[in-house]
Amino acid sequence: MPAPRLQLPADPPRGWPRFDERLRTIAVTARLGRVLGIAIGVCFVTGLLSHYQYQPWSWLPEPAHPAWGYRFTQGVHVTTGIASIPLLLVKLWSVYPRLFAWPPARSLVHAVERLSVGLLVAVALIELTTGFLNVLAWYPWPWPFVAVHRFLAYVLVGSVLLHVAVKLPVIRSALARPVGADEPVAGGLSRRGLLTATGAGVALVVTTTVGQSVGRLEPLALLAPRRRDQAPQRVPVNKTAAQARVTRAGADWSLMVDGPRPFVLPLAELEAQAGAEARLPIACVEGWSVDAHWRGMRLLDVVHRAGGTADSTVYLRSLQPHGAYAHSIISGPQLSGALLATHLNGERIDLDHGYPVRLIAPDRAGVLNTKWLARVEIR
Amino acid sequence: MTRGRIVLGGAGIALILFGAFRLLTEIAVPALEGLAIWLVVAVALHDGVLSPVVALAGRVLHRVLPPRLGRYVSGALVVGVGVSVITVPLVWRQGTQPAAKALLQQRYAVHLGWLWAAIGLGAALLYAGHVVRDARRRP
């Protein structure tokens, strides 16, 4: 049965927008789309890895090696997300005249296909914008960020796959075709010049922001939301003690350890036994990360003393009265590598970093390294 | 349609439906209404405001500037606008967070000015090189 045809006038109405399309060829669009598609794919996979940090399956605990694993994947997630913003804008610019294609739809199937492109554009704009604003701790919308960011990511990647499937023959032929000679077209810019300028813009955005994840590039991080050189003990803070409503613990503070053989670890004893050292990054879901020197007591020693083993599941509870990260769960390889840190970069740990003691473990998302510890429960 | 395209498109539709299902079953209705409004407004702002402004700017540049100069001005604008788009929210949010967070403590507007200056300088040098090359080619 032939697809139903839509009956529309052969010519567009008077005043219908027309564009100079010499610069916006499919060869240009396909090349922009290829890079953007790869960036969105990388962003999606690294985002799923980050989600797994927060909700791992009990039979598959997070690895502890490499210690910089989460630092790398989340740095890549945020950097590719930021880089995708200018890339998406140029890609959309290159196909803008198609919005005014005449007739708007040749058939019902074509109309559905165009609506799916509308969905792709809307979700891409919202996913990238809100992801970036989340890094800036800015939530001017009425929905819970984390869940919606994740569910929209499925819709976004699904829309990209559908778009690629529909356009595959066009994409193939466009990529096989040269971009065009280096002759200037609209505005004097050549097609090759447009791609070069877009690449330069993306490179500049990456260079000026990635320093929040890659320490050596920090001097270039002119647009990075976070900079460790402005932070206490050269490590940024995700939530301050004041924001968490935690006041400085007094000398009478003790760590409660609950397990088969429960005990109380007074502050003086904890500090006296803080002999284990480790160089571990702290890596935030918002993309920034810093390598730091930590000193403290091995969590596993505490677990053993309370009658637990390396196979135990350990709950850590904070002095923080409320909030999703007032407690965390650690098990498996991360438990074996974890410290109850009392010192950071050679100094007694700052209140904003979790005084009197905090958790730090390898390859673990920043907020899961619970600060201002009050209680350790072995199960 | 090849089998590969069907598999790709099917996987895409499955992911869209999965994401939509999770949204509709796990997010409260008022939040979903807000999301729907944001999705529509995002497209309206992009297609109805940003894109026409950019298209108009392109036409003006094309008319006003000679092609050789226009080439480098357009290129510099593509680079600079890309950088500026991510800087605007940084400037807007600058100084809103406690100092200990080391978040949004930079002078982003000043830094953007430096970057525009560097982009302008780079474009000017490339343009000068082009002018010199053309002058040498002339008999």
mmCIF file of N, CA, C and O in Angstrom, chain A residues 18 22 92-93 96 99 122 125-126 132 135-138 140 142-143 150-151 154-155 158-159 164-166 168-169 182 187-189 197 204 221-227 230-232 236-238 243 352, chain B residues 5 8-9 12 15-16 18-19 22-23 26 31 34-35 38-39 42-43 46-47 51-52 54 59 62 67 70-71 74-75 79 83 86-87 89-90 92-93 100-106 108 111 115 119:
data_model
loop_
_atom_site.group_PDB
_atom_site.id
_atom_site.type_symbol
_atom_site.label_atom_id
_atom_site.label_comp_id
_atom_site.label_asym_id
_atom_site.label_seq_id
_atom_site.Cartn_x
_atom_site.Cartn_y
_atom_site.Cartn_z
ATOM 1 N N ARG A 18 14.347 32.272 2.564
ATOM 2 C CA ARG A 18 15.302 31.623 1.659
ATOM 3 C C ARG A 18 16.704 31.878 2.194
ATOM 4 O O ARG A 18 16.957 32.904 2.818
ATOM 5 N N ARG A 22 25.281 27.907 -0.019
ATOM 6 C CA ARG A 22 26.566 27.485 -0.599
ATOM 7 C C ARG A 22 27.538 26.991 0.460
ATOM 8 O O ARG A 22 28.383 26.152 0.215
ATOM 9 N N LEU A 92 23.603 22.822 13.962
ATOM 10 C CA LEU A 92 22.220 23.264 13.744
ATOM 11 C C LEU A 92 22.169 24.413 12.745
ATOM 12 O O LEU A 92 21.248 24.504 11.930
ATOM 13 N N TRP A 93 23.173 25.291 12.811
ATOM 14 C CA TRP A 93 23.240 26.385 11.842
ATOM 15 C C TRP A 93 23.313 25.819 10.424
ATOM 16 O O TRP A 93 22.660 26.333 9.501
ATOM 17 N N TYR A 96 19.854 24.734 9.302
ATOM 18 C CA TYR A 96 18.723 25.632 9.580
ATOM 19 C C TYR A 96 17.803 25.826 8.369
ATOM 20 O O TYR A 96 16.568 25.809 8.524
ATOM 21 N N LEU A 99 14.710 23.650 7.963
ATOM 22 C CA LEU A 99 13.499 23.914 8.749
ATOM 23 C C LEU A 99 12.415 24.494 7.846
ATOM 24 O O LEU A 99 11.227 24.317 8.105
ATOM 25 N N ALA A 122 15.474 19.499 20.388
ATOM 26 C CA ALA A 122 15.020 20.000 21.693
ATOM 27 C C ALA A 122 15.790 19.326 22.829
ATOM 28 O O ALA A 122 16.291 19.987 23.745
ATOM 29 N N LEU A 125 19.522 20.386 22.961
ATOM 30 C CA LEU A 125 19.699 21.734 23.529
ATOM 31 C C LEU A 125 19.534 21.702 25.051
ATOM 32 O O LEU A 125 20.348 22.274 25.791
ATOM 33 N N ILE A 126 18.495 21.017 25.529
ATOM 34 C CA ILE A 126 18.227 21.001 26.977
ATOM 35 C C ILE A 126 19.276 20.169 27.714
ATOM 36 O O ILE A 126 19.757 20.560 28.785
ATOM 37 N N PHE A 132 25.589 21.731 31.586
ATOM 38 C CA PHE A 132 26.583 22.779 31.846
ATOM 39 C C PHE A 132 26.181 23.614 33.062
ATOM 40 O O PHE A 132 27.010 23.921 33.918
ATOM 41 N N VAL A 135 27.047 22.109 36.335
ATOM 42 C CA VAL A 135 28.449 22.314 36.725
ATOM 43 C C VAL A 135 28.599 23.662 37.442
ATOM 44 O O VAL A 135 29.456 23.826 38.318
ATOM 45 N N LEU A 136 27.755 24.626 37.092
ATOM 46 C CA LEU A 136 27.808 25.949 37.710
ATOM 47 C C LEU A 136 26.898 26.030 38.942
ATOM 48 O O LEU A 136 26.620 27.126 39.432
ATOM 49 N N ALA A 137 26.420 24.865 39.423
ATOM 50 C CA ALA A 137 25.547 24.808 40.604
ATOM 51 C C ALA A 137 24.329 25.717 40.431
ATOM 52 O O ALA A 137 23.937 26.448 41.324
ATOM 53 N N TRP A 138 23.745 25.667 39.255
ATOM 54 C CA TRP A 138 22.623 26.540 38.905
ATOM 55 C C TRP A 138 21.464 25.681 38.411
ATOM 56 O O TRP A 138 21.608 24.978 37.417
ATOM 57 N N PRO A 140 17.833 26.455 37.574
ATOM 58 C CA PRO A 140 16.632 27.292 37.439
ATOM 59 C C PRO A 140 15.451 26.554 36.802
ATOM 60 O O PRO A 140 14.675 27.162 36.071
ATOM 61 N N PRO A 142 12.276 23.265 37.176
ATOM 62 C CA PRO A 142 11.446 22.642 38.228
ATOM 63 C C PRO A 142 11.537 21.121 38.286
ATOM 64 O O PRO A 142 10.615 20.485 38.760
ATOM 65 N N TRP A 143 12.609 20.499 37.785
ATOM 66 C CA TRP A 143 12.672 19.028 37.834
ATOM 67 C C TRP A 143 13.982 18.605 38.509
ATOM 68 O O TRP A 143 14.943 19.372 38.536
ATOM 69 N N ARG A 150 19.662 11.842 33.195
ATOM 70 C CA ARG A 150 19.926 10.461 32.776
ATOM 71 C C ARG A 150 18.846 9.973 31.805
ATOM 72 O O ARG A 150 19.151 9.417 30.748
ATOM 73 N N PHE A 151 17.589 10.195 32.137
ATOM 74 C CA PHE A 151 16.520 9.684 31.264
ATOM 75 C C PHE A 151 16.524 10.418 29.916
ATOM 76 O O PHE A 151 16.302 9.818 28.869
ATOM 77 N N TYR A 154 18.995 8.948 27.448
ATOM 78 C CA TYR A 154 18.524 7.814 26.630
ATOM 79 C C TYR A 154 17.749 8.337 25.422
ATOM 80 O O TYR A 154 17.910 7.846 24.302
ATOM 81 N N VAL A 155 16.885 9.326 25.656
ATOM 82 C CA VAL A 155 16.088 9.880 24.551
ATOM 83 C C VAL A 155 17.013 10.530 23.524
ATOM 84 O O VAL A 155 16.846 10.356 22.311
ATOM 85 N N GLY A 158 19.014 7.834 21.669
ATOM 86 C CA GLY A 158 18.064 7.136 20.807
ATOM 87 C C GLY A 158 17.708 7.978 19.589
ATOM 88 O O GLY A 158 17.676 7.472 18.462
ATOM 89 N N SER A 159 17.492 9.272 19.797
ATOM 90 C CA SER A 159 17.155 10.160 18.672
ATOM 91 C C SER A 159 18.321 10.279 17.696
ATOM 92 O O SER A 159 18.113 10.355 16.486
ATOM 93 N N VAL A 164 20.573 8.949 12.489
ATOM 94 C CA VAL A 164 21.649 8.371 11.663
ATOM 95 C C VAL A 164 21.074 7.272 10.765
ATOM 96 O O VAL A 164 21.413 7.179 9.580
ATOM 97 N N ALA A 165 20.175 6.442 11.331
ATOM 98 C CA ALA A 165 19.587 5.360 10.536
ATOM 99 C C ALA A 165 18.822 5.925 9.345
ATOM 100 O O ALA A 165 18.949 5.434 8.223
ATOM 101 N N VAL A 166 18.046 6.983 9.584
ATOM 102 C CA VAL A 166 17.243 7.585 8.504
ATOM 103 C C VAL A 166 18.157 8.214 7.455
ATOM 104 O O VAL A 166 17.943 8.072 6.258
ATOM 105 N N LEU A 168 21.403 7.651 6.843
ATOM 106 C CA LEU A 168 22.652 6.957 6.547
ATOM 107 C C LEU A 168 23.103 7.043 5.080
ATOM 108 O O LEU A 168 24.276 7.353 4.815
ATOM 109 N N PRO A 169 22.214 6.820 4.110
ATOM 110 C CA PRO A 169 22.680 6.928 2.718
ATOM 111 C C PRO A 169 23.198 8.336 2.402
ATOM 112 O O PRO A 169 24.212 8.486 1.714
ATOM 113 N N ASP A 182 38.812 25.395 -1.737
ATOM 114 C CA ASP A 182 39.000 26.371 -0.669
ATOM 115 C C ASP A 182 38.492 27.759 -1.069
ATOM 116 O O ASP A 182 38.924 28.762 -0.538
ATOM 117 N N GLY A 187 29.778 35.182 3.016
ATOM 118 C CA GLY A 187 30.512 35.948 4.027
ATOM 119 C C GLY A 187 32.016 35.883 3.833
ATOM 120 O O GLY A 187 32.771 36.300 4.698
ATOM 121 N N GLY A 188 32.458 35.340 2.703
ATOM 122 C CA GLY A 188 33.892 35.255 2.468
ATOM 123 C C GLY A 188 34.500 33.975 3.011
ATOM 124 O O GLY A 188 35.631 33.634 2.685
ATOM 125 N N LEU A 189 33.751 33.256 3.873
ATOM 126 C CA LEU A 189 34.282 32.044 4.487
ATOM 127 C C LEU A 189 34.145 30.877 3.501
ATOM 128 O O LEU A 189 33.139 30.751 2.817
ATOM 129 N N ALA A 197 37.398 26.883 11.510
ATOM 130 C CA ALA A 197 37.026 27.839 12.569
ATOM 131 C C ALA A 197 36.233 27.137 13.668
ATOM 132 O O ALA A 197 36.438 27.393 14.862
ATOM 133 N N LEU A 204 39.488 25.854 21.544
ATOM 134 C CA LEU A 204 39.684 26.944 22.514
ATOM 135 C C LEU A 204 38.807 26.731 23.753
ATOM 136 O O LEU A 204 39.256 26.937 24.891
ATOM 137 N N ALA A 221 43.314 27.609 32.200
ATOM 138 C CA ALA A 221 41.892 27.383 32.476
ATOM 139 C C ALA A 221 41.144 28.682 32.747
ATOM 140 O O ALA A 221 40.529 28.868 33.790
ATOM 141 N N LEU A 222 41.161 29.586 31.776
ATOM 142 C CA LEU A 222 40.557 30.911 31.954
ATOM 143 C C LEU A 222 39.040 30.843 32.116
ATOM 144 O O LEU A 222 38.435 31.728 32.703
ATOM 145 N N LEU A 223 38.411 29.799 31.565
ATOM 146 C CA LEU A 223 36.956 29.689 31.647
ATOM 147 C C LEU A 223 36.527 28.489 32.493
ATOM 148 O O LEU A 223 35.353 28.118 32.487
ATOM 149 N N ALA A 224 37.471 27.877 33.222
ATOM 150 C CA ALA A 224 37.109 26.713 34.038
ATOM 151 C C ALA A 224 36.246 27.162 35.212
ATOM 152 O O ALA A 224 36.588 28.133 35.887
ATOM 153 N N PRO A 225 35.131 26.455 35.445
ATOM 154 C CA PRO A 225 34.319 26.826 36.620
ATOM 155 C C PRO A 225 35.097 26.652 37.926
ATOM 156 O O PRO A 225 34.923 27.434 38.849
ATOM 157 N N ARG A 226 35.951 25.608 38.016
ATOM 158 C CA ARG A 226 36.693 25.364 39.265
ATOM 159 C C ARG A 226 38.191 25.535 39.035
ATOM 160 O O ARG A 226 38.695 25.213 37.970
ATOM 161 N N ARG A 227 38.878 26.019 40.087
ATOM 162 C CA ARG A 227 40.346 26.084 40.036
ATOM 163 C C ARG A 227 40.878 25.700 41.404
ATOM 164 O O ARG A 227 40.509 26.285 42.398
ATOM 165 N N GLN A 230 42.618 28.164 43.917
ATOM 166 C CA GLN A 230 41.822 29.107 44.717
ATOM 167 C C GLN A 230 41.166 28.416 45.914
ATOM 168 O O GLN A 230 40.316 28.994 46.574
ATOM 169 N N ALA A 231 41.542 27.141 46.164
ATOM 170 C CA ALA A 231 40.811 26.336 47.149
ATOM 171 C C ALA A 231 41.629 26.106 48.421
ATOM 172 O O ALA A 231 42.860 26.136 48.377
ATOM 173 N N PRO A 232 40.952 25.847 49.552
ATOM 174 C CA PRO A 232 41.676 25.527 50.783
ATOM 175 C C PRO A 232 42.437 24.209 50.616
ATOM 176 O O PRO A 232 41.883 23.255 50.090
ATOM 177 N N PRO A 236 39.418 21.856 45.760
ATOM 178 C CA PRO A 236 38.091 22.489 45.816
ATOM 179 C C PRO A 236 37.131 21.704 46.716
ATOM 180 O O PRO A 236 37.346 20.526 47.010
ATOM 181 N N VAL A 237 36.081 22.367 47.127
ATOM 182 C CA VAL A 237 35.086 21.783 48.026
ATOM 183 C C VAL A 237 33.762 21.737 47.279
ATOM 184 O O VAL A 237 33.384 22.712 46.629
ATOM 185 N N ASN A 238 33.071 20.601 47.338
ATOM 186 C CA ASN A 238 31.776 20.533 46.671
ATOM 187 C C ASN A 238 30.676 21.118 47.546
ATOM 188 O O ASN A 238 29.811 21.840 47.077
ATOM 189 N N GLN A 243 27.251 24.905 54.465
ATOM 190 C CA GLN A 243 26.124 24.446 53.631
ATOM 191 C C GLN A 243 25.543 23.128 54.154
ATOM 192 O O GLN A 243 24.344 22.896 54.068
ATOM 193 N N ASP A 352 36.109 22.257 55.950
ATOM 194 C CA ASP A 352 35.345 22.146 54.704
ATOM 195 C C ASP A 352 35.665 20.857 53.938
ATOM 196 O O ASP A 352 34.884 20.428 53.076
ATOM 197 N N ARG B 5 20.486 -0.510 8.948
ATOM 198 C CA ARG B 5 19.714 0.712 9.245
ATOM 199 C C ARG B 5 18.503 0.387 10.096
ATOM 200 O O ARG B 5 18.130 1.153 10.980
ATOM 201 N N LEU B 8 19.740 -0.179 13.620
ATOM 202 C CA LEU B 8 20.135 1.115 14.202
ATOM 203 C C LEU B 8 18.892 1.936 14.589
ATOM 204 O O LEU B 8 18.786 2.449 15.712
ATOM 205 N N GLY B 9 17.950 2.031 13.646
ATOM 206 C CA GLY B 9 16.730 2.800 13.910
ATOM 207 C C GLY B 9 15.902 2.160 15.012
ATOM 208 O O GLY B 9 15.360 2.852 15.876
ATOM 209 N N GLY B 12 17.412 2.919 18.248
ATOM 210 C CA GLY B 12 17.131 4.315 18.581
ATOM 211 C C GLY B 12 15.732 4.479 19.151
ATOM 212 O O GLY B 12 15.550 5.101 20.198
ATOM 213 N N LEU B 15 15.531 3.068 22.651
ATOM 214 C CA LEU B 15 16.136 3.951 23.659
ATOM 215 C C LEU B 15 15.243 5.155 23.946
ATOM 216 O O LEU B 15 15.093 5.559 25.106
ATOM 217 N N ILE B 16 14.632 5.716 22.898
ATOM 218 C CA ILE B 16 13.723 6.861 23.100
ATOM 219 C C ILE B 16 12.558 6.427 23.995
ATOM 220 O O ILE B 16 12.205 7.112 24.962
ATOM 221 N N PHE B 18 12.438 3.895 26.065
ATOM 222 C CA PHE B 18 12.915 3.579 27.413
ATOM 223 C C PHE B 18 13.083 4.862 28.235
ATOM 224 O O PHE B 18 12.607 4.967 29.372
ATOM 225 N N GLY B 19 13.732 5.874 27.629
ATOM 226 C CA GLY B 19 13.934 7.146 28.331
ATOM 227 C C GLY B 19 12.600 7.805 28.648
ATOM 228 O O GLY B 19 12.383 8.293 29.760
ATOM 229 N N ARG B 22 10.838 5.955 31.513
ATOM 230 C CA ARG B 22 11.416 6.275 32.832
ATOM 231 C C ARG B 22 10.988 7.674 33.275
ATOM 232 O O ARG B 22 10.678 7.905 34.435
ATOM 233 N N LEU B 23 10.983 8.614 32.324
ATOM 234 C CA LEU B 23 10.563 9.986 32.648
ATOM 235 C C LEU B 23 9.112 9.997 33.131
ATOM 236 O O LEU B 23 8.798 10.575 34.167
ATOM 237 N N GLU B 26 8.689 8.000 36.570
ATOM 238 C CA GLU B 26 9.479 8.293 37.770
ATOM 239 C C GLU B 26 9.569 9.783 38.110
ATOM 240 O O GLU B 26 10.080 10.145 39.161
ATOM 241 N N ALA B 31 6.861 18.538 37.377
ATOM 242 C CA ALA B 31 8.229 18.615 36.861
ATOM 243 C C ALA B 31 8.249 18.302 35.369
ATOM 244 O O ALA B 31 8.956 18.950 34.586
ATOM 245 N N GLY B 34 7.075 21.245 33.433
ATOM 246 C CA GLY B 34 8.171 22.213 33.325
ATOM 247 C C GLY B 34 9.168 21.797 32.260
ATOM 248 O O GLY B 34 9.617 22.613 31.448
ATOM 249 N N LEU B 35 9.478 20.506 32.225
ATOM 250 C CA LEU B 35 10.436 20.002 31.229
ATOM 251 C C LEU B 35 9.892 20.202 29.816
ATOM 252 O O LEU B 35 10.628 20.638 28.914
ATOM 253 N N TRP B 38 10.269 23.753 28.830
ATOM 254 C CA TRP B 38 11.679 24.069 28.517
ATOM 255 C C TRP B 38 12.094 23.527 27.148
ATOM 256 O O TRP B 38 12.814 24.195 26.405
ATOM 257 N N LEU B 39 11.638 22.309 26.823
ATOM 258 C CA LEU B 39 12.010 21.717 25.531
ATOM 259 C C LEU B 39 11.473 22.567 24.378
ATOM 260 O O LEU B 39 12.182 22.850 23.410
ATOM 261 N N ALA B 42 13.256 26.001 24.291
ATOM 262 C CA ALA B 42 14.636 25.898 23.786
ATOM 263 C C ALA B 42 14.651 25.928 22.260
ATOM 264 O O ALA B 42 15.442 26.655 21.647
ATOM 265 N N VAL B 43 13.759 25.144 21.645
ATOM 266 C CA VAL B 43 13.704 25.110 20.175
ATOM 267 C C VAL B 43 13.230 26.458 19.643
ATOM 268 O O VAL B 43 13.773 26.981 18.658
ATOM 269 N N HIS B 46 16.070 28.924 19.896
ATOM 270 C CA HIS B 46 17.130 28.639 18.927
ATOM 271 C C HIS B 46 16.686 28.958 17.504
ATOM 272 O O HIS B 46 17.361 29.677 16.774
ATOM 273 N N ASP B 47 15.510 28.403 17.123
ATOM 274 C CA ASP B 47 15.072 28.546 15.731
ATOM 275 C C ASP B 47 14.443 29.901 15.446
ATOM 276 O O ASP B 47 14.457 30.369 14.313
ATOM 277 N N SER B 51 19.002 31.714 15.562
ATOM 278 C CA SER B 51 19.336 31.404 14.167
ATOM 279 C C SER B 51 19.033 32.555 13.213
ATOM 280 O O SER B 51 19.871 32.880 12.359
ATOM 281 N N PRO B 52 17.849 33.227 13.304
ATOM 282 C CA PRO B 52 17.620 34.375 12.421
ATOM 283 C C PRO B 52 18.646 35.490 12.633
ATOM 284 O O PRO B 52 19.090 36.113 11.666
ATOM 285 N N VAL B 54 21.771 35.149 13.629
ATOM 286 C CA VAL B 54 23.036 34.713 13.024
ATOM 287 C C VAL B 54 22.947 34.806 11.496
ATOM 288 O O VAL B 54 23.881 35.273 10.830
ATOM 289 N N ARG B 59 24.430 37.728 6.437
ATOM 290 C CA ARG B 59 24.084 38.493 5.226
ATOM 291 C C ARG B 59 24.721 39.874 5.250
ATOM 292 O O ARG B 59 25.236 40.355 4.240
ATOM 293 N N HIS B 62 28.394 39.661 4.584
ATOM 294 C CA HIS B 62 28.621 39.346 3.174
ATOM 295 C C HIS B 62 28.512 40.610 2.319
ATOM 296 O O HIS B 62 29.256 40.789 1.351
ATOM 297 N N PRO B 67 35.316 39.974 0.217
ATOM 298 C CA PRO B 67 35.448 38.548 0.537
ATOM 299 C C PRO B 67 36.731 38.206 1.301
ATOM 300 O O PRO B 67 36.695 37.408 2.226
ATOM 301 N N GLY B 70 36.300 39.466 4.781
ATOM 302 C CA GLY B 70 35.127 38.801 5.359
ATOM 303 C C GLY B 70 35.433 37.385 5.799
ATOM 304 O O GLY B 70 34.907 36.898 6.800
ATOM 305 N N ARG B 71 36.308 36.743 5.050
ATOM 306 C CA ARG B 71 36.699 35.380 5.372
ATOM 307 C C ARG B 71 37.252 35.282 6.803
ATOM 308 O O ARG B 71 36.863 34.411 7.573
ATOM 309 N N SER B 74 34.586 36.465 9.538
ATOM 310 C CA SER B 74 33.603 35.400 9.783
ATOM 311 C C SER B 74 34.223 34.281 10.615
ATOM 312 O O SER B 74 33.607 33.773 11.563
ATOM 313 N N GLY B 75 35.442 33.896 10.248
ATOM 314 C CA GLY B 75 36.121 32.815 10.980
ATOM 315 C C GLY B 75 36.305 33.191 12.444
ATOM 316 O O GLY B 75 36.037 32.386 13.345
ATOM 317 N N VAL B 79 34.668 31.324 15.951
ATOM 318 C CA VAL B 79 35.462 30.923 17.122
ATOM 319 C C VAL B 79 34.968 31.678 18.357
ATOM 320 O O VAL B 79 34.686 31.085 19.410
ATOM 321 N N VAL B 83 33.038 30.415 22.010
ATOM 322 C CA VAL B 83 33.616 30.612 23.345
ATOM 323 C C VAL B 83 32.672 31.458 24.207
ATOM 324 O O VAL B 83 32.481 31.178 25.399
ATOM 325 N N ILE B 86 29.524 29.760 26.087
ATOM 326 C CA ILE B 86 29.694 29.097 27.386
ATOM 327 C C ILE B 86 30.134 30.094 28.462
ATOM 328 O O ILE B 86 30.031 29.813 29.651
ATOM 329 N N THR B 87 30.624 31.277 28.058
ATOM 330 C CA THR B 87 31.090 32.240 29.058
ATOM 331 C C THR B 87 29.938 33.036 29.670
ATOM 332 O O THR B 87 30.022 33.433 30.835
ATOM 333 N N PRO B 89 26.880 32.236 30.852
ATOM 334 C CA PRO B 89 26.411 31.761 32.170
ATOM 335 C C PRO B 89 27.487 31.827 33.250
ATOM 336 O O PRO B 89 27.157 32.021 34.426
ATOM 337 N N LEU B 90 28.756 31.695 32.854
ATOM 338 C CA LEU B 90 29.840 31.804 33.849
ATOM 339 C C LEU B 90 29.859 33.206 34.443
ATOM 340 O O LEU B 90 29.976 33.386 35.657
ATOM 341 N N TRP B 92 27.373 35.302 34.500
ATOM 342 C CA TRP B 92 26.124 35.494 35.238
ATOM 343 C C TRP B 92 26.215 34.895 36.647
ATOM 344 O O TRP B 92 25.709 35.445 37.606
ATOM 345 N N ARG B 93 26.877 33.747 36.765
ATOM 346 C CA ARG B 93 26.939 33.023 38.039
ATOM 347 C C ARG B 93 28.169 33.370 38.878
ATOM 348 O O ARG B 93 28.293 32.905 40.015
ATOM 349 N N ALA B 100 35.412 28.786 49.463
ATOM 350 C CA ALA B 100 36.064 27.491 49.687
ATOM 351 C C ALA B 100 35.760 26.488 48.572
ATOM 352 O O ALA B 100 36.524 25.561 48.347
ATOM 353 N N LYS B 101 34.650 26.684 47.867
ATOM 354 C CA LYS B 101 34.301 25.739 46.807
ATOM 355 C C LYS B 101 35.190 25.929 45.575
ATOM 356 O O LYS B 101 35.213 25.062 44.700
ATOM 357 N N ALA B 102 35.910 27.075 45.538
ATOM 358 C CA ALA B 102 36.762 27.402 44.386
ATOM 359 C C ALA B 102 35.946 27.321 43.099
ATOM 360 O O ALA B 102 36.445 26.951 42.043
ATOM 361 N N LEU B 103 34.655 27.641 43.205
ATOM 362 C CA LEU B 103 33.734 27.548 42.070
ATOM 363 C C LEU B 103 33.324 28.949 41.648
ATOM 364 O O LEU B 103 32.916 29.756 42.496
ATOM 365 N N LEU B 104 33.476 29.250 40.359
ATOM 366 C CA LEU B 104 33.038 30.526 39.791
ATOM 367 C C LEU B 104 33.712 31.725 40.464
ATOM 368 O O LEU B 104 33.069 32.727 40.751
ATOM 369 N N GLN B 105 35.012 31.585 40.733
ATOM 370 C CA GLN B 105 35.757 32.660 41.389
ATOM 371 C C GLN B 105 36.575 33.482 40.400
ATOM 372 O O GLN B 105 37.247 34.428 40.779
ATOM 373 N N GLN B 106 36.567 33.107 39.118
ATOM 374 C CA GLN B 106 37.403 33.817 38.145
ATOM 375 C C GLN B 106 36.674 35.041 37.573
ATOM 376 O O GLN B 106 35.449 35.134 37.633
ATOM 377 N N TYR B 108 35.477 36.093 34.687
ATOM 378 C CA TYR B 108 35.220 35.498 33.377
ATOM 379 C C TYR B 108 35.050 36.532 32.263
ATOM 380 O O TYR B 108 35.476 36.309 31.134
ATOM 381 N N HIS B 111 38.450 37.601 31.240
ATOM 382 C CA HIS B 111 39.100 36.511 30.497
ATOM 383 C C HIS B 111 38.525 36.386 29.089
ATOM 384 O O HIS B 111 39.250 36.123 28.127
ATOM 385 N N LEU B 115 40.403 36.559 25.485
ATOM 386 C CA LEU B 115 40.261 35.542 24.437
ATOM 387 C C LEU B 115 39.810 36.174 23.122
ATOM 388 O O LEU B 115 40.334 35.827 22.052
ATOM 389 N N ILE B 119 41.773 36.023 19.688
ATOM 390 C CA ILE B 119 41.129 35.559 18.448
ATOM 391 C C ILE B 119 41.276 36.639 17.368
ATOM 392 O O ILE B 119 41.622 36.354 16.215
#
